C-alpha positions as CSV (number, residue, x, y, z in Angstrom):
1,M,-11.3,-9.3,-17.0
2,K,-7.6,-9.3,-17.8
3,L,-5.2,-6.8,-16.1
4,T,-1.5,-6.4,-15.6
5,L,0.5,-5.9,-12.3
6,H,3.5,-3.8,-13.2
7,L,6.4,-4.0,-10.6
8,K,9.5,-1.7,-10.6
9,L,12.2,-2.6,-8.0
10,L,13.5,0.4,-6.1
11,S,16.2,-1.6,-4.3
12,D,18.0,-4.8,-4.9
13,T,15.6,-7.6,-3.9
14,T,15.7,-11.4,-3.3
15,F,12.5,-13.3,-4.3
16,G,14.0,-16.6,-3.1
17,R,13.1,-20.1,-4.3
18,G,13.8,-21.7,-0.9
19,D,17.3,-23.2,-1.7
20,G,20.7,-22.3,-2.9
21,V,23.4,-23.6,-5.2
22,S,26.2,-25.5,-3.6
23,G,29.5,-23.6,-3.7
24,L,27.9,-20.5,-5.3
25,V,25.0,-19.0,-3.3
26,D,23.1,-19.9,-0.2
27,Q,19.9,-18.2,-1.3
28,E,19.0,-18.4,-5.0
29,I,16.2,-16.5,-6.7
30,E,13.5,-17.8,-8.9
31,H,14.6,-18.0,-12.5
32,D,14.1,-20.1,-15.6
33,T,16.9,-22.6,-15.8
34,K,16.6,-22.9,-19.5
35,T,17.1,-19.2,-20.2
36,G,18.4,-17.7,-17.0
37,L,15.5,-15.1,-17.0
38,P,14.4,-14.2,-13.5
39,F,10.7,-14.2,-12.5
40,I,8.4,-14.0,-9.5
41,R,5.9,-16.7,-8.9
42,G,2.2,-15.7,-9.1
43,R,1.4,-17.3,-5.8
44,T,4.1,-15.2,-4.1
45,L,2.6,-12.0,-5.6
46,K,-0.9,-13.1,-4.6
47,G,0.4,-13.7,-1.0
48,L,1.8,-10.2,-0.9
49,L,-1.6,-8.8,-2.1
50,V,-3.4,-10.8,0.5
51,E,-1.1,-9.5,3.2
52,E,-1.7,-5.9,2.1
53,C,-5.5,-6.6,2.1
54,A,-5.2,-7.9,5.7
55,N,-3.5,-4.7,6.7
56,I,-6.2,-2.6,5.0
57,L,-8.9,-4.6,6.8
58,Y,-7.1,-3.9,10.1
59,A,-6.9,-0.2,9.4
60,V,-10.6,0.0,8.4
61,P,-12.4,-1.7,11.3
62,D,-16.1,-2.7,11.1
63,A,-15.9,-2.4,7.3
64,D,-18.3,-5.1,6.3
65,R,-18.5,-4.0,2.7
66,V,-14.7,-4.1,2.3
67,E,-14.4,-7.4,4.2
68,N,-17.1,-9.0,2.0
69,T,-15.3,-7.8,-1.1
70,A,-12.0,-9.1,0.1
71,R,-13.5,-12.5,0.7
72,Q,-14.9,-12.5,-2.8
73,L,-11.7,-11.3,-4.4
74,F,-9.1,-13.5,-2.6
75,G,-11.2,-16.4,-1.3
76,I,-11.4,-17.9,2.1
77,G,-8.3,-19.2,3.8
78,G,-8.1,-22.9,3.8
79,S,-11.1,-23.3,1.6
80,G,-11.7,-25.6,-1.2
81,L,-11.3,-25.0,-4.9
82,H,-14.8,-23.5,-5.4
83,D,-14.0,-20.8,-2.8
84,A,-10.6,-19.8,-4.2
85,G,-11.6,-16.3,-5.0
86,L,-12.0,-14.2,-8.2
87,L,-8.3,-13.3,-8.6
88,H,-5.8,-15.3,-10.4
89,V,-2.2,-14.0,-10.5
90,G,0.4,-15.2,-13.1
91,N,4.1,-15.2,-12.8
92,A,5.8,-11.8,-13.1
93,E,8.3,-11.7,-16.0
94,L,10.5,-9.2,-17.8
95,Q,9.0,-7.3,-20.8
96,Q,8.0,-9.7,-23.6
97,N,10.4,-8.1,-26.1
98,V,13.3,-8.8,-23.7
99,V,12.2,-12.4,-23.1
100,E,12.0,-13.0,-26.9
101,A,15.4,-11.4,-27.6
102,V,17.0,-13.5,-24.9
103,Q,15.3,-16.7,-26.1
104,R,16.6,-16.0,-29.6
105,D,20.2,-15.5,-28.4
106,I,20.0,-18.6,-26.4
107,D,18.7,-20.6,-29.4
108,N,21.5,-19.2,-31.5
109,N,24.1,-20.1,-28.8
110,Q,25.0,-16.4,-28.4
111,L,24.2,-16.5,-24.7
112,Q,24.2,-19.0,-22.0
113,P,21.6,-19.1,-19.2
114,S,24.2,-18.2,-16.6
115,D,25.1,-15.1,-18.7
116,V,21.5,-14.0,-18.7
117,L,21.1,-14.5,-15.0
118,D,24.2,-12.4,-14.3
119,M,22.8,-9.6,-16.4
120,F,19.9,-9.0,-14.2
121,T,21.3,-10.0,-10.8
122,A,24.1,-9.7,-8.3
123,I,25.3,-11.7,-5.3
124,W,25.3,-10.1,-1.9
125,R,27.5,-11.5,0.9
126,Q,27.1,-10.7,4.5
127,T,28.2,-11.9,7.9
128,A,26.4,-12.0,11.3
129,I,28.0,-9.6,13.8
130,N,28.5,-10.8,17.4
131,E,26.8,-8.2,19.6
132,E,29.2,-8.7,22.5
133,T,32.5,-8.5,20.6
134,G,31.4,-6.4,17.6
135,T,33.3,-8.9,15.3
136,P,31.9,-11.3,12.6
137,D,30.8,-14.7,13.9
138,D,32.9,-17.5,12.6
139,G,31.1,-19.4,9.8
140,S,28.4,-16.9,9.4
141,L,29.2,-15.7,5.9
142,R,26.0,-16.0,3.9
143,S,25.4,-15.2,0.2
144,S,22.1,-14.4,-1.6
145,R,21.4,-13.5,-5.2
146,V,19.4,-10.3,-5.7
147,L,17.4,-8.9,-8.6
148,L,18.9,-5.5,-9.4
149,R,17.1,-2.3,-8.7
150,E,15.3,-0.7,-11.6
151,T,14.3,-4.1,-12.9
152,E,10.7,-4.0,-14.2
153,L,8.4,-7.1,-14.3
154,Y,4.9,-7.7,-15.4
155,A,2.4,-10.2,-14.1
156,P,-1.0,-11.1,-15.8
157,L,-4.0,-10.8,-13.5
158,E,-7.4,-12.3,-14.2
159,V,-10.4,-11.2,-12.3
160,A,-13.4,-13.5,-12.9
161,L,-15.9,-10.8,-13.3
162,S,-18.1,-9.7,-16.2
163,D,-18.3,-6.0,-17.2
164,N,-21.9,-5.8,-15.9
165,D,-21.2,-7.6,-12.6
166,P,-22.7,-5.4,-9.8
167,T,-19.7,-6.1,-7.6
168,K,-17.1,-5.0,-10.2
169,E,-16.6,-1.4,-8.9
170,D,-16.0,-2.5,-5.3
171,T,-13.7,-5.4,-6.4
172,L,-11.5,-3.2,-8.6
173,A,-11.4,-0.5,-5.9
174,L,-10.1,-3.0,-3.3
175,L,-7.6,-4.6,-5.7
176,S,-6.3,-1.1,-6.6
177,A,-5.9,-0.3,-2.9
178,C,-4.0,-3.5,-2.3
179,V,-1.7,-2.8,-5.3
180,A,-1.1,0.8,-4.2
181,A,-0.2,-0.5,-0.7
182,L,2.4,-3.0,-2.0
183,R,5.7,-1.3,-1.5
184,R,8.0,-4.1,-0.4
185,G,8.5,-7.7,-1.3
186,G,11.0,-10.6,-1.1
187,I,13.2,-11.8,1.7
188,G,13.9,-9.2,4.4
189,R,10.9,-7.0,3.4
190,N,10.0,-6.6,7.1
191,R,13.5,-5.3,7.8
192,G,13.5,-2.6,5.2
193,R,14.6,-4.5,2.2
194,G,12.9,-5.1,-1.1
195,R,11.4,-1.7,-1.9
196,L,9.3,-1.6,-5.0
197,K,6.5,0.3,-6.8
198,A,3.4,-1.5,-8.0
199,Q,0.9,-0.3,-10.5
200,L,-2.3,-1.8,-11.9
201,E,-2.5,-1.5,-15.6
202,G,-5.7,-2.0,-17.7
203,V,-8.0,0.2,-15.5
204,N,-7.9,3.8,-14.2
205,M,-6.2,3.0,-10.9
206,D,-6.5,6.6,-9.6
207,R,-10.2,6.5,-10.1
208,Y,-10.6,3.2,-8.3
209,L,-8.5,4.5,-5.4
210,E,-10.9,7.3,-5.0
211,Q,-13.7,4.8,-5.2
212,F,-12.1,2.8,-2.4
213,E,-11.9,5.8,-0.1
214,L,-15.7,6.3,-0.6
215,M,-16.2,2.5,-0.1
216,A,-14.3,2.5,3.2
217,R,-16.1,5.5,4.6
218,S,-19.5,4.1,3.7
219,S,-18.7,0.8,5.5
220,H,-18.8,2.4,8.9
């Protein structure tokens, strides 16, 4: 079953790649170096969904039905390939027509990758403040690239279920709940940064959220 995870950034957000660019930025975002187009890695998104699933399991104690579905959907932590779970998450990219237009302009030498990156991002600079003096600490200036708010990205999801699988309803219900709960991402999300809205396209998400409420109640 193929679905789409649709993300809309509600604030400037850094989905970092773990390093910077000497002399330019300390924290760089994920982007295609050939086109400059930003993206979010599928494994990053799956990690965020797993995190939301863990929060849901904590909020719904003794929910064996939900827990069993979570294990089936996301797999078992530290397990081998055969227990990797039903869900595969691809990279989140800009709309396909945007990607194609940029690629065309790159091929025609009308745009450089650096131009494209600058179209969708900005660089934030900040310093650490000394709590005792209230002044900036020397040498604490840090810079990070951010994806601009209102940016929308789309990630392909594949759930290894057939239409007549008896676990389909519970699986899609839990996946919908995890997507609905995903409201922050990127660096600093635990400090109030990286606000976003996530939607699951390809199914009736509202119906499956209602299904999840019934599922959670029946687990007690």
